[in-house]
Amino acid sequence: MTEPTPNPDQQRLIENTDGIYVVDAGAGTGKTFAITRRYAEIVDQPSVEPEDVLLVTFTRSAATEMKERIVDHSTYSLRELADGSIQTFHSHCFDILQEHGYRAPTHLGLDERITGSTRVIEDELVENELFREFIDQFRDSHPEYADVFRELSDPLELLDVVSELASKGVFPTTDGWYRDGEDALDGDFDAFESLFDDVNQPRNDGRKQSRLRQKLNGYGRNKTYLPDAPAKAELRGDGKKQVPARVAQLVFDEDRAELKSFVHAIYVEYLEFALRRNYLTFGFLQLFAFVLLCEDDSLRERAAFDYVMVDEFQDTSEIQFKLALLLAGTDNICVVGDWKQSIYSFQYADVENILQFEARLDRFTDDLDDDRKRIQFDTGEVERIELTENYRSTQTVLDFSEEALVTPATGRDDVDEAVLDDVVSLSSNAAFDNTTIGGVHHPDEHEAVLSTIQDVVGNEEYAVEDEDGTRRPPTYGDVAVLTRTRDFGRELLTVADEYDFPMAYDGGIELFRTDQAKLLLAWLRILDSDADRGWAVVLEEAGYTLDEVDHILDTRDYPANMTAFRDDLDERAAVGAVARAVFDRYGFTGEYADVILHTIQSVHKSSTLTRGDLIQLIERGIENGSTHDVFTSAGVDSVTVQTIHSAKGLEYPIVVLANMNSGKFPPNGGGSSVVEYTEPVGLRQRKQYATVAEHPHVYDNWRHDVIRHCLSRDYDEERRLLYVAITRAENHVIFTGGEDPNTFFEELPCTTRAGDPVVETVDRSTTAQTQLPFSIVTPDGPTGHTPHTLMDDDVFTDDATEADSVEFRGREFGSRVHDFAEAYALGEDVAPTTGDTDDERHVKALLDSLSGDLHVEERAVLPLDVNGERVTISGVVDLVHATPAEIEIIDYKTDRTRRGETEYRKQLSAYYHVLSECFPDKPVTASLYYTATGEREFIDPLTRDQLRDLVSNIES
DNA sequence: CGCGACCAACTTTTT
DNA sequence: GTTGGTCGCG
């Protein structure tokens, strides 16, 4: 939420465009507003153009939002800003490499090149598969590392190592390490010693041993070390409450030459592998961009900006901080962030970047200037600006949010209250503060959440305030359920569905844990080996009882229609065709099925996927919960379910923070309230090896068993997560827990009560909304495709081979125009990559003639009551164009000869009704735009009754 | 009150 | 890998 006039703090940030600034912008302080105004201030100077300014955001959607908001406050249009650099680190690095990256690998001694066709692997699953493939061949070609591999439980850990090193700027060259990379690997004894000392302080005024000494009590338990390992007593010392100081040196000094050479070999050969396969990972994008900017002085000067701004600075990694410095041609640097919202350490974000900004600025500058001057400005003067006025939440919520930062996560967790010294307290500008903060717990937590929301909706006690100051009871749309895990969100949606409760999930979904993927896996297993665990799933889904399933499995007397389908599947050679047939059988035509197919196909491109491979792929996907974004829109009046991470930057009048359960939030640890000893103490079998010689692969690293206790492990980030969740709320916060709520739930200073959930089924038969996709059945076209995929008709005929369809889809005419339109509407620079056909020119002309908000690919769902049953029509149109005067729905078609006119009409009409409800005050029009002729045809929307008739005819 | 030993239960987020 | 709970010892 933003205010039209900047407050004095914001004004200071906006006006002070020259020099180095660190902005502590707490939650809801109008950070985006201020930063966009600042950008506008900078580019509105006559001597400055958008391309002189780099504005880095953390997500692509944030970049888009920034652009849109800057347009409102500067003399530049969205088109002109497309040339300016408002983007993520990753996409900026990609641009640099596209333009100048050809020889970048040579700076590391690599012979491969980065070309215009080098892809970026965004899908984690695909990246993992590629890495596995690399490791398999690495293993074969390096028998000398067989011993090391025996110690690894999962080769993917090596990908972690490589990624983490890349995020910290440690890169290999063909014959060593890049710049001072090896120093980082060797470490710094003084720094280590100070960590060591920290955990080695006696506690309770010297009466209690140090944390380190206590931890070392488990040293060597169930292990057999190599003979050179010191004894436990020697490490822990005796009589004192501390570990002897010399132990620090003892564990630090280790010959890691072999380990380093192994990691080096993996790292450098993986880089070669990726380049040969013509792809880069997110991490490698930054790696090569950094190398290029470091080595090529003239390029660095050309690529440098007069102004650099970094948003969400608490989410930056070490390499990103350094990249920002290399991209800054002057000392006009401004970083904006909030350390309290640093929750991405698993993605290598380093909260110290913002907390220790000045020290790191000096250190990184020195590093970069090590051999020659690269940073051409003085870093001496750094100014801090604090934004303290909060436009989102009530003062009660703000005060409460600080409590979250010092709430213990476990019973033994002692929180350092000193963190509050770093907190810049916020003051609310809300006039209305009727905030309730409380907790509800019940064993049926899903029901408890739903029932609590129903208590709140329409309840005057939970009144919320609209932007114009009017107070009203809340609706479903005012509520967001935030969870730490996607699992909980998915379960909650399943339960919500039973009550027809209006609820939509927003964000990544664990694609391989959906019914679609599980049934596909089942059929693949049936094809592979008539496996019971395949048949069991299929039979159960078909409605057989457990007894019946058992009987069928015993007798192997499968239903005839199923064996027929199996034989039919068996004739399809390509796995993609198998998957499509399975989805068709079950009517899975929505977004999930599409994304699964797409994922299979993208793996298929890089290797020939057999059924066995695909089974493995899905099994792994289920195991590690790989996620894929599924397209959803926020409902018109439905509760939003999100993970806390994905809700960052958003705000809701009422926040329900769910799943506050023991052992799940915080992640580790747990504990049981009832202890049952199943065997007498002392009889537990020890996993101890008689001699090391018997098991030469045992690699118990005694040094590491000490060192790991010195690395800080605390719950600070969990508390920050709590902080982020609470500060999403404008008015009310409700915590919910299950049977055994966790320490946060107990310790947070608010009242909690046991719930008594009664969920009422919701009648949604008349309300239009946008939500998760629902499948469509068309009378005369292929089933279940959105308007623009209908153009793929001929691609989906049975006799088209898999390879044909994959290749053909990529180059498919209609899709290309669609992609072009989307990219162009988003302000991306599309001309060089997509050519300049007549169709694209038409689309361009149309888009240029429009001003206002363009919403690309919004999905709408219109529920209809058909013969007493609720049926929904779902649609995706290419563009929604919103101006102050009207709403236009626009869909691109190549020409009039395509099939599926009825379907277009149906979907445009459904869309018309949904948007008419969303915007009751504005006229809504629906039109088709024929790119072959440039004609625009306005459609008379079908009435609800007509739609109902149409749908019931199709159904019967 | 501190210490040690032991068992059992839990282990996420995504550019 | 971390935690909660319990038991026994000093």
PDB file of N, CA, C and O in Angstrom, chain A residues 900-935:
ATOM      1  N   GLY A 900     -13.213 -24.778 -33.525  1.00  0.00           N
ATOM      2  CA  GLY A 900     -13.359 -24.446 -32.121  1.00  0.00           C
ATOM      3  C   GLY A 900     -13.995 -23.102 -31.834  1.00  0.00           C
ATOM      4  O   GLY A 900     -13.863 -22.578 -30.741  1.00  0.00           O
ATOM      5  N   GLU A 901     -14.718 -22.558 -32.828  1.00  0.00           N
ATOM      6  CA  GLU A 901     -15.369 -21.261 -32.610  1.00  0.00           C
ATOM      7  C   GLU A 901     -16.261 -21.276 -31.364  1.00  0.00           C
ATOM      8  O   GLU A 901     -16.256 -20.338 -30.573  1.00  0.00           O
ATOM      9  N   THR A 902     -17.031 -22.363 -31.232  1.00  0.00           N
ATOM     10  CA  THR A 902     -17.947 -22.443 -30.096  1.00  0.00           C
ATOM     11  C   THR A 902     -17.175 -22.360 -28.786  1.00  0.00           C
ATOM     12  O   THR A 902     -17.596 -21.705 -27.837  1.00  0.00           O
ATOM     13  N   GLU A 903     -16.049 -23.047 -28.789  1.00  0.00           N
ATOM     14  CA  GLU A 903     -15.248 -23.079 -27.584  1.00  0.00           C
ATOM     15  C   GLU A 903     -14.726 -21.673 -27.249  1.00  0.00           C
ATOM     16  O   GLU A 903     -14.771 -21.237 -26.100  1.00  0.00           O
ATOM     17  N   TYR A 904     -14.261 -20.978 -28.265  1.00  0.00           N
ATOM     18  CA  TYR A 904     -13.781 -19.604 -28.015  1.00  0.00           C
ATOM     19  C   TYR A 904     -14.898 -18.766 -27.411  1.00  0.00           C
ATOM     20  O   TYR A 904     -14.706 -18.036 -26.453  1.00  0.00           O
ATOM     21  N   ARG A 905     -16.050 -18.886 -28.037  1.00  0.00           N
ATOM     22  CA  ARG A 905     -17.196 -18.096 -27.588  1.00  0.00           C
ATOM     23  C   ARG A 905     -17.534 -18.418 -26.142  1.00  0.00           C
ATOM     24  O   ARG A 905     -17.803 -17.530 -25.342  1.00  0.00           O
ATOM     25  N   LYS A 906     -17.510 -19.708 -25.854  1.00  0.00           N
ATOM     26  CA  LYS A 906     -17.870 -20.148 -24.510  1.00  0.00           C
ATOM     27  C   LYS A 906     -16.893 -19.554 -23.493  1.00  0.00           C
ATOM     28  O   LYS A 906     -17.292 -19.024 -22.458  1.00  0.00           O
ATOM     29  N   GLN A 907     -15.630 -19.648 -23.815  1.00  0.00           N
ATOM     30  CA  GLN A 907     -14.643 -19.195 -22.847  1.00  0.00           C
ATOM     31  C   GLN A 907     -14.630 -17.675 -22.713  1.00  0.00           C
ATOM     32  O   GLN A 907     -14.516 -17.146 -21.614  1.00  0.00           O
ATOM     33  N   LEU A 908     -14.736 -16.998 -23.838  1.00  0.00           N
ATOM     34  CA  LEU A 908     -14.782 -15.538 -23.760  1.00  0.00           C
ATOM     35  C   LEU A 908     -15.990 -15.101 -22.952  1.00  0.00           C
ATOM     36  O   LEU A 908     -15.934 -14.150 -22.179  1.00  0.00           O
ATOM     37  N   SER A 909     -17.097 -15.829 -23.136  1.00  0.00           N
ATOM     38  CA  SER A 909     -18.313 -15.460 -22.407  1.00  0.00           C
ATOM     39  C   SER A 909     -18.146 -15.723 -20.918  1.00  0.00           C
ATOM     40  O   SER A 909     -18.553 -14.904 -20.082  1.00  0.00           O
ATOM     41  N   ALA A 910     -17.572 -16.871 -20.591  1.00  0.00           N
ATOM     42  CA  ALA A 910     -17.330 -17.172 -19.175  1.00  0.00           C
ATOM     43  C   ALA A 910     -16.459 -16.069 -18.572  1.00  0.00           C
ATOM     44  O   ALA A 910     -16.725 -15.554 -17.485  1.00  0.00           O
ATOM     45  N   TYR A 911     -15.475 -15.694 -19.337  1.00  0.00           N
ATOM     46  CA  TYR A 911     -14.579 -14.655 -18.891  1.00  0.00           C
ATOM     47  C   TYR A 911     -15.304 -13.334 -18.695  1.00  0.00           C
ATOM     48  O   TYR A 911     -15.086 -12.598 -17.733  1.00  0.00           O
ATOM     49  N   TYR A 912     -16.207 -13.077 -19.627  1.00  0.00           N
ATOM     50  CA  TYR A 912     -16.988 -11.845 -19.567  1.00  0.00           C
ATOM     51  C   TYR A 912     -17.762 -11.770 -18.253  1.00  0.00           C
ATOM     52  O   TYR A 912     -17.777 -10.744 -17.577  1.00  0.00           O
ATOM     53  N   HIS A 913     -18.374 -12.893 -17.873  1.00  0.00           N
ATOM     54  CA  HIS A 913     -19.188 -12.872 -16.653  1.00  0.00           C
ATOM     55  C   HIS A 913     -18.322 -12.729 -15.404  1.00  0.00           C
ATOM     56  O   HIS A 913     -18.677 -12.025 -14.472  1.00  0.00           O
ATOM     57  N   VAL A 914     -17.192 -13.411 -15.403  1.00  0.00           N
ATOM     58  CA  VAL A 914     -16.311 -13.307 -14.241  1.00  0.00           C
ATOM     59  C   VAL A 914     -15.817 -11.877 -14.065  1.00  0.00           C
ATOM     60  O   VAL A 914     -15.894 -11.295 -12.982  1.00  0.00           O
ATOM     61  N   LEU A 915     -15.370 -11.280 -15.166  1.00  0.00           N
ATOM     62  CA  LEU A 915     -14.837  -9.923 -15.053  1.00  0.00           C
ATOM     63  C   LEU A 915     -15.922  -8.903 -14.764  1.00  0.00           C
ATOM     64  O   LEU A 915     -15.686  -7.903 -14.095  1.00  0.00           O
ATOM     65  N   SER A 916     -17.140  -9.161 -15.270  1.00  0.00           N
ATOM     66  CA  SER A 916     -18.226  -8.240 -14.975  1.00  0.00           C
ATOM     67  C   SER A 916     -18.506  -8.213 -13.483  1.00  0.00           C
ATOM     68  O   SER A 916     -18.869  -7.193 -12.925  1.00  0.00           O
ATOM     69  N   GLU A 917     -18.334  -9.394 -12.838  1.00  0.00           N
ATOM     70  CA  GLU A 917     -18.524  -9.408 -11.393  1.00  0.00           C
ATOM     71  C   GLU A 917     -17.373  -8.737 -10.665  1.00  0.00           C
ATOM     72  O   GLU A 917     -17.570  -8.112  -9.625  1.00  0.00           O
ATOM     73  N   CYS A 918     -16.156  -8.915 -11.215  1.00  0.00           N
ATOM     74  CA  CYS A 918     -14.991  -8.279 -10.580  1.00  0.00           C
ATOM     75  C   CYS A 918     -15.063  -6.765 -10.688  1.00  0.00           C
ATOM     76  O   CYS A 918     -14.648  -6.047  -9.791  1.00  0.00           O
ATOM     77  N   PHE A 919     -15.537  -6.286 -11.815  1.00  0.00           N
ATOM     78  CA  PHE A 919     -15.560  -4.844 -12.060  1.00  0.00           C
ATOM     79  C   PHE A 919     -16.985  -4.407 -12.382  1.00  0.00           C
ATOM     80  O   PHE A 919     -17.301  -4.116 -13.546  1.00  0.00           O
ATOM     81  N   PRO A 920     -17.847  -4.379 -11.371  1.00  0.00           N
ATOM     82  CA  PRO A 920     -19.256  -4.095 -11.648  1.00  0.00           C
ATOM     83  C   PRO A 920     -19.477  -2.703 -12.240  1.00  0.00           C
ATOM     84  O   PRO A 920     -20.485  -2.474 -12.911  1.00  0.00           O
ATOM     85  N   ASP A 921     -18.542  -1.797 -12.033  1.00  0.00           N
ATOM     86  CA  ASP A 921     -18.777  -0.418 -12.482  1.00  0.00           C
ATOM     87  C   ASP A 921     -18.313  -0.169 -13.903  1.00  0.00           C
ATOM     88  O   ASP A 921     -18.521   0.916 -14.443  1.00  0.00           O
ATOM     89  N   LYS A 922     -17.626  -1.138 -14.499  1.00  0.00           N
ATOM     90  CA  LYS A 922     -17.050  -0.847 -15.809  1.00  0.00           C
ATOM     91  C   LYS A 922     -17.662  -1.725 -16.886  1.00  0.00           C
ATOM     92  O   LYS A 922     -17.979  -2.891 -16.636  1.00  0.00           O
ATOM     93  N   PRO A 923     -17.795  -1.172 -18.090  1.00  0.00           N
ATOM     94  CA  PRO A 923     -18.228  -2.020 -19.195  1.00  0.00           C
ATOM     95  C   PRO A 923     -17.124  -3.022 -19.565  1.00  0.00           C
ATOM     96  O   PRO A 923     -15.948  -2.691 -19.519  1.00  0.00           O
ATOM     97  N   VAL A 924     -17.529  -4.231 -19.912  1.00  0.00           N
ATOM     98  CA  VAL A 924     -16.584  -5.267 -20.298  1.00  0.00           C
ATOM     99  C   VAL A 924     -16.862  -5.684 -21.740  1.00  0.00           C
ATOM    100  O   VAL A 924     -18.016  -5.893 -22.101  1.00  0.00           O
ATOM    101  N   THR A 925     -15.832  -5.730 -22.551  1.00  0.00           N
ATOM    102  CA  THR A 925     -16.009  -6.225 -23.920  1.00  0.00           C
ATOM    103  C   THR A 925     -15.109  -7.428 -24.147  1.00  0.00           C
ATOM    104  O   THR A 925     -14.067  -7.560 -23.512  1.00  0.00           O
ATOM    105  N   ALA A 926     -15.540  -8.296 -25.053  1.00  0.00           N
ATOM    106  CA  ALA A 926     -14.734  -9.467 -25.404  1.00  0.00           C
ATOM    107  C   ALA A 926     -14.501  -9.462 -26.904  1.00  0.00           C
ATOM    108  O   ALA A 926     -15.422  -9.231 -27.675  1.00  0.00           O
ATOM    109  N   SER A 927     -13.245  -9.668 -27.290  1.00  0.00           N
ATOM    110  CA  SER A 927     -12.980  -9.653 -28.723  1.00  0.00           C
ATOM    111  C   SER A 927     -11.920 -10.673 -29.111  1.00  0.00           C
ATOM    112  O   SER A 927     -11.079 -11.048 -28.318  1.00  0.00           O
ATOM    113  N   LEU A 928     -12.019 -11.104 -30.346  1.00  0.00           N
ATOM    114  CA  LEU A 928     -10.988 -11.954 -30.935  1.00  0.00           C
ATOM    115  C   LEU A 928     -10.168 -11.085 -31.872  1.00  0.00           C
ATOM    116  O   LEU A 928     -10.705 -10.222 -32.565  1.00  0.00           O
ATOM    117  N   TYR A 929      -8.882 -11.319 -31.879  1.00  0.00           N
ATOM    118  CA  TYR A 929      -8.005 -10.536 -32.735  1.00  0.00           C
ATOM    119  C   TYR A 929      -7.334 -11.495 -33.702  1.00  0.00           C
ATOM    120  O   TYR A 929      -6.617 -12.406 -33.298  1.00  0.00           O
ATOM    121  N   TYR A 930      -7.623 -11.336 -34.968  1.00  0.00           N
ATOM    122  CA  TYR A 930      -7.076 -12.257 -35.968  1.00  0.00           C
ATOM    123  C   TYR A 930      -5.762 -11.716 -36.496  1.00  0.00           C
ATOM    124  O   TYR A 930      -5.713 -10.692 -37.177  1.00  0.00           O
ATOM    125  N   THR A 931      -4.713 -12.403 -36.190  1.00  0.00           N
ATOM    126  CA  THR A 931      -3.405 -11.848 -36.535  1.00  0.00           C
ATOM    127  C   THR A 931      -3.122 -11.915 -38.026  1.00  0.00           C
ATOM    128  O   THR A 931      -2.343 -11.134 -38.551  1.00  0.00           O
ATOM    129  N   ALA A 932      -3.758 -12.867 -38.737  1.00  0.00           N
ATOM    130  CA  ALA A 932      -3.472 -12.981 -40.170  1.00  0.00           C
ATOM    131  C   ALA A 932      -3.963 -11.752 -40.928  1.00  0.00           C
ATOM    132  O   ALA A 932      -3.385 -11.353 -41.933  1.00  0.00           O
ATOM    133  N   THR A 933      -5.037 -11.150 -40.437  1.00  0.00           N
ATOM    134  CA  THR A 933      -5.607 -10.011 -41.165  1.00  0.00           C
ATOM    135  C   THR A 933      -5.546  -8.723 -40.362  1.00  0.00           C
ATOM    136  O   THR A 933      -5.796  -7.647 -40.901  1.00  0.00           O
ATOM    137  N   GLY A 934      -5.237  -8.827 -39.067  1.00  0.00           N
ATOM    138  CA  GLY A 934      -5.242  -7.644 -38.230  1.00  0.00           C
ATOM    139  C   GLY A 934      -6.641  -7.195 -37.851  1.00  0.00           C
ATOM    140  O   GLY A 934      -6.838  -6.117 -37.308  1.00  0.00           O
ATOM    141  N   GLU A 935      -7.642  -8.031 -38.117  1.00  0.00           N
ATOM    142  CA  GLU A 935      -9.024  -7.656 -37.795  1.00  0.00           C
ATOM    143  C   GLU A 935      -9.329  -7.919 -36.332  1.00  0.00           C
ATOM    144  O   GLU A 935      -8.814  -8.858 -35.736  1.00  0.00           O
TER     145      GLU A 935
END
